[in-house]
């Protein structure tokens, strides 16, 4: 991305006659890119942008170490847009992202920054979207491709994506890509691009694999480090409520009734949970909507505008969907599902208390999630006070206050009051009913079927269950900590069975046709299924890798469209053939040489679980599968052989 010759001399000459540029202009950006930044309201570059943009404009390779939410997307998107050759209608820039949600987010950012660059075409390429849309766009010509490694590899195997003209390549959240099992795909893609391309690698951490990749594929890269943001704003009041998973909805309802809020974001872990919770809140009379990675950009913008205007009060969102959201009305953030790390926690609650305003953050913590809360408190160096569950009396007091306010507001409408006063007087004269009784009857009519006040609970079952859950949680925490230490578990995130019990939906065991013989690892399974099926890491339970197959716990109610997307998924070059596991162990029939399944048997530990499947037990690889898998381009193999 080197500038034209003589730019330094011209800049010195202009400096003596004109004021020194500031903000993004001081980084070397100009023209249409600066105009787009003015449109989106960017004035001062973030730390990662200030350090990275000049290097990329100079043509240097960069390794950027920064957390999510620090402005990485603009750090690489702006220099790319500033140096695109719009006359060349072939891919010039490729951005790899670990998930389709992030790929869509990056693509949307490119489109915003290119608003004043007519003719720029950006294409998102990810699993779950039909090939037809992507193929049509590629045939028409695109300048920037933003995609997930799995789908990019599919296009390379089909010969529908030509990377020979790539000048700029970006690896976004590289450590997450490698954790999801995309290391081989990423290296194959890198090997399929020109050697003289410019590479920018962004990662939250620097494990050995990332270090090796930067040394192998980047040319004398400049390393830029930005400290992780772990401090929370002093303007935000932080509280937590200990509550079981089953009680979260009732607890949230009470909080919504008692807390004096303007606008609120409720954070959950999964896309499905956003829709489910928003629907339940609407059924209880609250103005709520869901926002997630599947929402079309136009619908997302309409929803945000409704929140800004006051037509909507509650937004139920995932972390990815809420990134970059800045709405003045947001006075409260509720972590319905507490995040597993301090970084997303800081970003979540940072949606409130902005620009000097005050805000409130409330986190729901199940008894087994106390460790997560302690880690967040340690990382942010700030205690999060425990709050009591609002009582029935508090809810009723709030309801009565609001009812009084409605009466007061109605009394201020003098012309309408005068007309209704005559009607009520007429009713009192002809029915001989006291006016106070008539007023009470009208209140009943106005209230409808919903009771105004909650019935007092002679035995506070909700609070008693809460105390019982806390007590049982403390007992289990001690036991589980001991077992976790003995088994090498660091925390709840590495316990699939623990995560499964906290999820709202039941999990079911699915069978896939890849196993130990195919050298498959759990991270490859998670990466492939998450990428192609749009699943999140929280949707996965236990993964058992057997000789010729694997068992994966997934949500029992997988939507039909997710199953359809997973039909053509491959791992290690083999179709996974996902199907529900019917239970019962497979046993080898020595007489017939075939597998047979005994109904009703439990699944005991078997020898092949420990040492792999018998050779005769292995399913033969079908010739049609081998033929259907296109041959990899020769330079892939040669590059790996050289490695």
Coordinates of C-alpha atoms in Angstrom, one line a residue, residues 68-625:
X68 CA -12.4 -7.3 20.2
X69 CA -14.0 -3.9 20.3
X70 CA -10.8 -1.8 19.9
X71 CA -11.6 -0.7 16.3
X72 CA -9.6 -3.3 14.4
X73 CA -12.0 -3.4 11.5
X74 CA -11.5 0.2 10.6
X75 CA -7.7 -0.3 11.2
X76 CA -7.5 -2.6 8.1
X77 CA -10.6 -1.6 6.1
X78 CA -9.7 2.1 5.7
X79 CA -6.2 1.5 4.2
X80 CA -7.5 -1.2 1.9
X81 CA -10.3 1.1 0.5
X82 CA -7.8 4.0 0.1
X83 CA -5.6 1.9 -2.2
X84 CA -8.1 -0.2 -4.2
X85 CA -7.9 0.0 -8.0
X86 CA -11.6 0.3 -9.0
X87 CA -10.9 -0.3 -12.6
X88 CA -9.8 -3.9 -11.9
X89 CA -13.0 -6.0 -11.4
X90 CA -11.4 -9.0 -9.6
X91 CA -10.7 -9.7 -5.9
X92 CA -7.9 -7.5 -4.7
X93 CA -8.4 -7.9 -0.9
X94 CA -9.4 -11.0 1.1
X95 CA -10.4 -10.9 4.7
X96 CA -10.7 -14.2 6.6
X97 CA -13.0 -14.3 9.7
X98 CA -13.7 -17.2 12.0
X99 CA -17.5 -17.0 12.0
X100 CA -20.2 -15.8 9.6
X101 CA -21.4 -13.3 12.1
X102 CA -18.0 -11.6 12.2
X103 CA -17.7 -11.9 8.4
X104 CA -21.1 -10.1 8.0
X105 CA -20.1 -7.4 10.5
X106 CA -16.8 -6.8 8.7
X107 CA -18.6 -6.6 5.4
X108 CA -21.1 -4.1 6.7
X109 CA -18.2 -2.0 8.0
X110 CA -16.5 -2.0 4.6
X111 CA -19.8 -0.9 3.0
X112 CA -20.1 2.0 5.4
X113 CA -16.6 3.2 4.9
X114 CA -17.0 2.9 1.1
X115 CA -20.2 5.0 1.0
X116 CA -18.4 7.8 -1.0
X117 CA -16.5 5.3 -3.3
X118 CA -19.0 4.5 -6.1
X119 CA -18.4 1.2 -7.8
X120 CA -16.7 -0.6 -4.9
X121 CA -18.1 -4.2 -4.6
X122 CA -17.7 -6.1 -1.3
X123 CA -18.9 -9.8 -1.1
X124 CA -19.5 -11.8 2.1
X125 CA -18.7 -15.5 1.6
X126 CA -19.8 -17.8 4.4
X127 CA -21.5 -21.2 5.0
X128 CA -25.2 -21.3 5.2
X129 CA -25.7 -18.9 2.3
X130 CA -26.6 -20.4 -1.1
X131 CA -23.8 -20.7 -3.6
X132 CA -25.8 -19.1 -6.3
X133 CA -25.7 -15.6 -4.8
X134 CA -22.0 -15.8 -4.3
X135 CA -21.3 -17.2 -7.7
X136 CA -23.3 -14.5 -9.4
X137 CA -21.5 -11.8 -7.5
X138 CA -18.1 -13.3 -8.3
X139 CA -19.0 -13.4 -12.0
X140 CA -20.0 -9.8 -12.0
X141 CA -16.8 -8.8 -10.3
X142 CA -15.9 -7.9 -6.7
X143 CA -13.0 -5.9 -5.2
X144 CA -13.1 -7.2 -1.6
X145 CA -14.1 -10.7 -0.4
X146 CA -14.9 -11.2 3.3
X147 CA -15.4 -14.9 4.2
X148 CA -14.9 -17.8 6.5
X149 CA -12.1 -20.3 5.8
X150 CA -14.4 -23.3 5.1
X151 CA -16.5 -21.6 2.4
X152 CA -13.4 -19.9 0.8
X153 CA -11.8 -23.4 0.6
X154 CA -15.0 -24.7 -1.1
X155 CA -14.8 -22.0 -3.7
X156 CA -11.1 -22.7 -4.3
X157 CA -11.8 -26.5 -4.7
X158 CA -14.7 -25.7 -7.2
X159 CA -12.5 -23.2 -9.1
X160 CA -15.0 -20.4 -8.7
X161 CA -12.7 -18.0 -6.7
X162 CA -9.5 -16.7 -8.2
X163 CA -7.0 -15.3 -5.7
X164 CA -4.2 -14.7 -8.1
X165 CA -4.8 -11.0 -8.1
X166 CA -5.0 -10.6 -4.3
X167 CA -2.9 -7.6 -3.1
X168 CA -4.1 -7.4 0.5
X169 CA -4.9 -10.2 2.9
X170 CA -6.3 -9.9 6.4
X171 CA -6.6 -12.6 9.1
X172 CA -9.1 -11.2 11.6
X173 CA -9.2 -12.9 15.1
X174 CA -6.6 -15.4 13.9
X175 CA -6.4 -17.1 17.3
X176 CA -10.1 -17.9 17.3
X177 CA -9.8 -19.3 13.7
X178 CA -7.0 -21.7 14.9
X179 CA -9.0 -22.7 18.0
X180 CA -11.9 -23.6 15.7
X181 CA -9.7 -26.0 13.7
X182 CA -9.1 -23.9 10.6
X183 CA -5.3 -23.9 10.7
X184 CA -4.9 -26.2 7.6
X185 CA -7.5 -24.2 5.6
X186 CA -5.9 -20.9 6.5
X187 CA -2.4 -22.1 5.4
X188 CA -3.9 -23.5 2.2
X189 CA -5.5 -20.2 1.4
X190 CA -2.3 -18.3 2.2
X191 CA -0.4 -20.6 -0.2
X192 CA -3.0 -19.9 -2.9
X193 CA -2.3 -16.2 -2.9
X194 CA 0.6 -14.2 -4.5
X195 CA 3.8 -14.1 -2.6
X196 CA 4.1 -10.3 -2.9
X197 CA 0.7 -9.6 -1.2
X198 CA 0.5 -7.4 1.9
X199 CA -0.7 -9.3 5.0
X200 CA -2.3 -8.0 8.2
X201 CA -2.8 -10.4 11.1
X202 CA -5.0 -9.5 14.0
X203 CA -5.3 -11.6 17.2
X204 CA -6.3 -11.1 20.8
X205 CA -3.4 -13.4 21.9
X206 CA -0.1 -14.6 20.6
X207 CA 0.1 -18.4 20.9
X208 CA 3.0 -20.3 19.4
X209 CA 0.9 -21.2 16.3
X210 CA 0.2 -17.6 15.5
X211 CA 3.8 -16.7 16.1
X212 CA 4.9 -19.4 13.7
X213 CA 2.3 -18.4 11.1
X214 CA 3.4 -14.7 11.2
X215 CA 7.1 -15.7 10.8
X216 CA 6.3 -18.0 7.8
X217 CA 3.8 -16.0 5.8
X218 CA 4.4 -12.3 6.7
X219 CA 7.3 -10.3 5.4
X220 CA 9.2 -8.6 8.3
X221 CA 6.0 -7.6 10.1
X222 CA 5.6 -4.7 12.4
X223 CA 4.1 -5.8 15.7
X224 CA 1.5 -3.5 17.3
X225 CA 0.2 -4.2 20.8
X226 CA -2.8 -2.5 22.4
X227 CA -3.5 -3.2 26.0
X228 CA -6.7 -5.1 26.7
X229 CA -9.5 -2.9 28.1
X230 CA -10.5 -4.4 31.5
X231 CA -11.5 -1.2 33.3
X232 CA -15.2 -0.4 33.7
X233 CA -16.6 3.1 33.7
X234 CA -17.1 4.7 37.1
X235 CA -20.4 6.0 35.9
X236 CA -21.9 2.5 35.8
X237 CA -23.5 1.0 38.8
X238 CA -22.8 -2.8 38.7
X239 CA -24.9 -5.4 40.5
X240 CA -25.5 -9.1 40.3
X241 CA -28.4 -11.4 41.2
X242 CA -27.9 -15.0 42.1
X243 CA -30.7 -17.0 40.5
X244 CA -31.2 -20.4 38.9
X245 CA -31.6 -20.7 35.2
X246 CA -35.3 -21.6 35.4
X247 CA -36.0 -18.5 37.5
X248 CA -34.3 -16.0 35.2
X249 CA -37.4 -14.9 33.3
X250 CA -39.4 -14.2 36.4
X251 CA -36.5 -12.4 37.9
X252 CA -36.1 -10.2 34.8
X253 CA -39.8 -9.4 34.8
X254 CA -39.6 -8.2 38.4
X255 CA -36.5 -6.1 37.6
X256 CA -38.2 -4.5 34.6
X257 CA -41.2 -3.6 36.8
X258 CA -39.1 -2.1 39.7
X259 CA -36.2 -0.5 37.9
X260 CA -36.7 3.0 36.4
X261 CA -35.1 2.5 33.0
X262 CA -35.4 4.3 29.7
X263 CA -33.9 1.9 27.2
X264 CA -32.3 -1.5 28.0
X265 CA -30.2 -4.1 26.3
X266 CA -30.5 -7.7 27.6
X267 CA -27.6 -9.9 26.6
X268 CA -27.9 -13.6 25.9
X269 CA -25.4 -16.1 24.5
X270 CA -27.2 -17.5 21.4
X271 CA -29.1 -16.2 18.5
X272 CA -32.1 -18.5 19.2
X273 CA -32.2 -17.2 22.8
X274 CA -32.7 -13.6 21.5
X275 CA -35.9 -14.5 19.7
X276 CA -37.2 -16.7 22.4
X277 CA -36.7 -14.2 25.2
X278 CA -38.0 -11.2 23.2
X279 CA -41.1 -13.1 22.4
X280 CA -41.7 -14.0 26.1
X281 CA -41.2 -10.4 27.1
X282 CA -43.7 -9.2 24.5
X283 CA -46.2 -11.7 25.9
X284 CA -45.7 -10.1 29.3
X285 CA -46.5 -6.7 28.0
X286 CA -43.0 -5.3 27.4
X287 CA -41.9 -3.6 24.3
X288 CA -39.0 -5.8 23.2
X289 CA -37.3 -6.9 20.0
X290 CA -34.4 -9.3 19.2
X291 CA -31.2 -8.4 17.3
X292 CA -28.7 -11.0 16.2
X293 CA -26.3 -11.9 13.4
X294 CA -29.1 -13.3 11.2
X295 CA -31.0 -10.0 11.1
X296 CA -30.9 -8.3 7.8
X297 CA -29.1 -4.9 7.9
X298 CA -32.2 -3.0 7.0
X299 CA -34.2 -4.7 9.8
X300 CA -31.3 -4.1 12.2
X301 CA -31.3 -0.4 11.4
X302 CA -35.1 -0.1 11.8
X303 CA -34.9 -1.8 15.2
X304 CA -32.1 0.5 16.4
X305 CA -34.1 3.5 15.2
X306 CA -37.1 2.3 17.2
X307 CA -34.9 2.0 20.3
X308 CA -33.6 5.5 19.7
X309 CA -37.0 7.0 19.2
X310 CA -38.7 5.4 22.2
X311 CA -40.9 3.1 20.1
X312 CA -39.0 0.2 21.6
X313 CA -37.7 -0.1 25.1
X314 CA -35.9 -3.5 25.3
X315 CA -33.3 -4.9 22.9
X316 CA -32.4 -8.6 23.4
X317 CA -29.0 -9.1 21.7
X318 CA -25.9 -11.3 21.3
X319 CA -22.4 -9.9 21.8
X320 CA -21.7 -9.7 18.0
X321 CA -25.0 -8.0 17.2
X322 CA -24.5 -5.3 19.8
X323 CA -21.0 -4.3 18.8
X324 CA -20.8 -0.6 17.9
X325 CA -24.3 0.1 19.2
X326 CA -24.5 3.6 20.8
X327 CA -27.9 4.8 21.8
X328 CA -28.4 7.6 24.4
X329 CA -31.6 6.0 25.8
X330 CA -29.8 2.9 27.0
X331 CA -29.8 3.4 30.8
X332 CA -29.6 -0.3 31.8
X333 CA -27.7 -3.4 30.6
X334 CA -28.8 -6.9 31.8
X335 CA -26.5 -9.9 31.4
X336 CA -29.2 -12.5 31.3
X337 CA -26.4 -15.0 30.5
X338 CA -23.2 -13.8 32.2
X339 CA -20.2 -13.8 29.7
X340 CA -17.4 -16.3 30.2
X341 CA -14.6 -13.6 30.1
X342 CA -14.0 -10.1 31.4
X343 CA -13.5 -8.6 27.9
X344 CA -17.1 -9.2 26.6
X345 CA -18.4 -8.1 30.0
X346 CA -16.6 -4.7 29.7
X347 CA -17.9 -4.3 26.2
X348 CA -21.4 -5.2 27.1
X349 CA -21.9 -2.9 30.0
X350 CA -20.1 -0.2 28.1
X351 CA -23.3 0.2 26.0
X352 CA -24.6 2.4 28.9
X353 CA -22.9 5.1 31.0
X354 CA -21.4 6.8 27.8
X355 CA -20.3 10.4 27.4
X356 CA -20.5 11.2 31.1
X357 CA -24.0 9.7 31.6
X358 CA -24.8 7.3 34.4
X359 CA -25.9 3.7 33.8
X360 CA -26.8 0.5 35.5
X361 CA -25.5 -3.1 34.8
X362 CA -27.2 -6.1 36.3
X363 CA -25.8 -9.7 35.8
X364 CA -27.7 -12.9 36.4
X365 CA -25.4 -15.5 38.0
X366 CA -26.4 -19.1 38.6
X367 CA -24.9 -20.8 41.7
X368 CA -22.4 -22.6 39.4
X369 CA -21.3 -19.4 37.7
X370 CA -19.9 -17.8 40.9
X371 CA -16.4 -18.6 39.6
X372 CA -17.1 -16.6 36.4
X373 CA -18.2 -13.6 38.5
X374 CA -15.1 -13.8 40.6
X375 CA -12.8 -13.8 37.6
X376 CA -14.6 -10.7 36.1
X377 CA -14.3 -8.9 39.4
X378 CA -10.6 -9.7 39.6
X379 CA -10.0 -8.6 36.0
X380 CA -11.9 -5.4 36.3
X381 CA -10.6 -4.7 39.8
X382 CA -14.0 -3.7 40.9
X383 CA -16.5 -5.6 43.1
X384 CA -20.0 -6.3 41.7
X385 CA -22.4 -5.9 44.6
X386 CA -25.1 -8.5 45.1
X387 CA -28.7 -7.3 44.9
X388 CA -31.8 -8.9 46.4
X389 CA -34.6 -10.0 44.1
X390 CA -37.4 -7.4 44.1
X391 CA -40.1 -8.5 46.4
X392 CA -43.9 -8.7 45.7
X393 CA -44.4 -5.6 47.8
X394 CA -41.9 -3.6 45.8
X395 CA -43.5 -4.7 42.5
X396 CA -47.0 -3.7 43.8
X397 CA -45.7 -0.4 45.1
X398 CA -44.3 0.4 41.7
X399 CA -47.4 -0.6 39.9
X400 CA -49.6 1.6 42.2
X401 CA -47.2 4.5 41.6
X402 CA -47.5 4.1 37.8
X403 CA -51.3 3.8 38.1
X404 CA -51.4 7.0 40.1
X405 CA -49.3 8.7 37.4
X406 CA -51.8 7.6 34.8
X407 CA -54.7 9.1 36.8
X408 CA -52.8 12.3 37.3
X409 CA -52.0 12.5 33.6
X410 CA -55.7 11.9 32.7
X411 CA -56.8 14.7 35.1
X412 CA -54.7 17.2 33.2
X413 CA -56.8 16.7 30.1
X414 CA -59.5 19.2 31.2
X415 CA -61.8 19.1 28.1
X416 CA -62.1 15.3 28.1
X417 CA -62.6 15.2 31.9
X418 CA -65.5 17.7 31.6
X419 CA -67.4 15.5 29.1
X420 CA -66.9 12.3 31.1
X421 CA -67.9 14.1 34.3
X422 CA -71.4 14.5 32.9
X423 CA -71.6 10.9 31.9
X424 CA -70.6 9.7 35.3
X425 CA -73.1 12.0 37.0
X426 CA -75.8 10.7 34.8
X427 CA -74.9 7.1 35.8
X428 CA -74.8 7.9 39.5
X429 CA -78.3 9.6 39.4
X430 CA -80.0 6.7 37.5
X431 CA -78.3 3.8 39.3
X432 CA -77.8 5.2 42.8
X433 CA -74.2 4.0 43.0
X434 CA -71.5 5.9 45.0
X435 CA -69.0 7.8 42.7
X436 CA -66.1 5.9 44.3
X437 CA -67.6 2.6 43.3
X438 CA -68.0 3.9 39.7
X439 CA -64.4 5.0 39.7
X440 CA -63.3 1.5 40.9
X441 CA -65.4 -0.1 38.2
X442 CA -63.8 2.0 35.6
X443 CA -60.4 1.1 36.9
X444 CA -61.3 -2.6 36.4
X445 CA -62.4 -1.9 32.9
X446 CA -59.2 0.0 32.1
X447 CA -57.0 -2.7 33.6
X448 CA -58.6 -5.6 31.7
X449 CA -57.8 -9.2 32.5
X450 CA -54.3 -8.6 33.9
X451 CA -54.4 -8.0 37.7
X452 CA -53.0 -4.7 38.8
X453 CA -51.3 -6.1 41.9
X454 CA -49.4 -9.4 42.5
X455 CA -51.0 -11.7 45.1
X456 CA -48.9 -11.8 48.3
X457 CA -47.2 -15.2 48.6
X458 CA -47.7 -16.6 52.1
X459 CA -44.7 -18.8 51.5
X460 CA -42.1 -17.0 49.4
X461 CA -41.4 -20.0 47.2
X462 CA -39.3 -18.0 44.7
X463 CA -37.0 -16.7 47.4
X464 CA -36.9 -20.1 49.1
X465 CA -35.9 -21.8 45.9
X466 CA -33.3 -19.1 45.4
X467 CA -31.7 -19.8 48.8
X468 CA -31.8 -23.5 48.3
X469 CA -30.2 -23.2 44.9
X470 CA -27.4 -21.0 46.4
X471 CA -26.8 -23.5 49.2
X472 CA -26.7 -26.5 46.8
X473 CA -24.5 -24.5 44.4
X474 CA -22.0 -23.7 47.1
X475 CA -21.8 -27.4 48.1
X476 CA -21.4 -28.5 44.4
X477 CA -18.9 -25.8 43.7
X478 CA -16.6 -27.2 46.3
X479 CA -16.9 -30.7 45.1
X480 CA -16.6 -29.7 41.4
X481 CA -13.6 -27.6 42.1
X482 CA -11.8 -30.6 43.6
X483 CA -12.9 -32.8 40.7
X484 CA -11.9 -30.2 38.2
X485 CA -8.5 -29.8 39.6
X486 CA -7.9 -33.5 39.6
X487 CA -9.2 -33.9 36.0
X488 CA -7.4 -30.8 34.7
X489 CA -10.4 -28.5 34.1
X490 CA -9.6 -24.9 34.6
X491 CA -13.1 -23.5 34.7
X492 CA -16.7 -23.9 33.7
X493 CA -16.0 -23.1 30.0
X494 CA -14.1 -26.4 29.6
X495 CA -16.8 -28.5 31.1
X496 CA -19.3 -29.5 28.3
X497 CA -21.6 -31.4 30.8
X498 CA -21.7 -28.3 33.0
X499 CA -22.4 -26.0 30.2
X500 CA -25.2 -28.4 29.0
X501 CA -27.0 -28.3 32.3
X502 CA -27.0 -24.5 32.2
X503 CA -28.4 -24.3 28.7
X504 CA -32.2 -23.8 28.3
X505 CA -32.6 -26.4 25.6
X506 CA -32.0 -30.1 25.9
X507 CA -29.1 -31.7 24.0
X508 CA -29.2 -34.7 21.8
X509 CA -26.4 -37.0 20.6
X510 CA -25.7 -36.8 16.8
X511 CA -23.4 -39.2 14.9
X512 CA -21.0 -38.0 12.2
X513 CA -19.0 -40.2 9.9
X514 CA -15.5 -39.0 10.9
X515 CA -13.4 -40.3 13.7
X516 CA -10.0 -41.1 15.1
X517 CA -9.0 -43.0 11.9
X518 CA -9.5 -39.7 10.0
X519 CA -7.3 -37.8 12.4
X520 CA -10.1 -35.6 13.4
X521 CA -10.0 -33.5 16.6
X522 CA -12.8 -31.9 18.6
X523 CA -11.8 -28.4 17.5
X524 CA -12.2 -29.4 13.9
X525 CA -15.7 -30.7 14.5
X526 CA -16.7 -27.5 16.4
X527 CA -15.2 -25.3 13.7
X528 CA -16.9 -27.1 10.8
X529 CA -20.3 -27.4 12.4
X530 CA -20.2 -23.8 13.7
X531 CA -19.1 -22.3 10.4
X532 CA -21.5 -24.2 8.1
X533 CA -24.5 -24.5 10.4
X534 CA -24.3 -21.1 12.1
X535 CA -23.9 -22.7 15.6
X536 CA -22.2 -21.1 18.5
X537 CA -19.7 -22.7 20.9
X538 CA -22.4 -22.7 23.6
X539 CA -24.6 -25.0 21.4
X540 CA -22.1 -27.9 21.7
X541 CA -22.1 -30.5 24.5
X542 CA -19.9 -33.5 24.9
X543 CA -17.8 -34.7 21.9
X544 CA -16.7 -38.3 21.8
X545 CA -14.3 -39.4 19.0
X546 CA -14.5 -43.1 18.2
X547 CA -12.6 -45.1 15.7
X548 CA -14.6 -44.5 12.5
X549 CA -17.2 -42.0 13.8
X550 CA -17.8 -39.4 16.5
X551 CA -20.7 -38.5 18.7
X552 CA -21.5 -34.8 19.1
X553 CA -24.1 -33.4 21.5
X554 CA -26.1 -30.6 19.8
X555 CA -29.5 -28.9 20.5
X556 CA -32.3 -31.5 20.2
X557 CA -34.4 -29.0 18.3
X558 CA -32.0 -28.2 15.4
X559 CA -34.0 -26.2 12.8
X560 CA -34.5 -27.8 9.4
X561 CA -32.4 -25.1 7.6
X562 CA -29.5 -25.9 9.9
X563 CA -29.7 -29.6 9.2
X564 CA -29.9 -28.8 5.5
X565 CA -26.7 -26.7 5.7
X566 CA -24.9 -29.4 7.5
X567 CA -25.7 -32.1 4.9
X568 CA -22.8 -31.1 2.6
X569 CA -20.3 -30.4 5.4
X570 CA -16.9 -32.1 5.1
X571 CA -14.3 -32.6 7.7
X572 CA -10.8 -33.8 6.6
X573 CA -12.3 -34.2 3.1
X574 CA -15.0 -36.6 4.2
X575 CA -18.8 -36.0 4.3
X576 CA -19.9 -36.0 7.9
X577 CA -23.4 -37.6 7.2
X578 CA -24.9 -36.0 10.3
X579 CA -27.8 -38.0 11.8
X580 CA -29.3 -38.5 15.3
X581 CA -27.6 -41.3 17.3
X582 CA -30.2 -43.9 18.1
X583 CA -28.5 -45.1 21.3
X584 CA -27.1 -48.5 22.2
X585 CA -23.6 -49.6 21.6
X586 CA -22.3 -51.2 18.4
X587 CA -20.8 -54.6 18.9
X588 CA -18.8 -56.5 16.4
X589 CA -20.3 -59.8 15.2
X590 CA -17.4 -62.2 14.9
X591 CA -19.4 -64.8 13.0
X592 CA -20.8 -62.5 10.3
X593 CA -18.1 -59.9 10.3
X594 CA -20.8 -57.1 10.6
X595 CA -21.8 -54.6 13.2
X596 CA -25.0 -55.2 15.0
X597 CA -26.8 -53.0 17.5
X598 CA -28.5 -54.4 20.6
X599 CA -31.6 -52.6 21.5
X600 CA -31.9 -51.6 25.1
X601 CA -28.2 -52.1 25.9
X602 CA -26.5 -49.4 27.9
X603 CA -23.3 -48.0 26.4
X604 CA -20.5 -49.4 28.6
X605 CA -16.9 -48.5 28.1
X606 CA -15.5 -50.5 25.2
X607 CA -12.1 -51.5 24.1
X608 CA -12.5 -49.6 20.9
X609 CA -13.3 -46.4 22.9
X610 CA -9.9 -46.6 24.5
X611 CA -7.8 -47.9 21.7
X612 CA -9.6 -47.2 18.5
X613 CA -11.9 -49.2 16.3
X614 CA -11.0 -52.6 14.8
X615 CA -9.9 -52.5 11.2
X616 CA -12.7 -54.7 10.1
X617 CA -15.2 -52.4 11.9
X618 CA -14.2 -49.4 9.8
X619 CA -16.6 -48.1 7.2
X620 CA -15.0 -48.3 3.7
X621 CA -14.5 -45.0 2.0
X622 CA -17.0 -44.8 -0.9
X623 CA -15.6 -44.3 -4.4
X624 CA -18.3 -41.7 -5.2
X625 CA -17.2 -39.6 -2.2

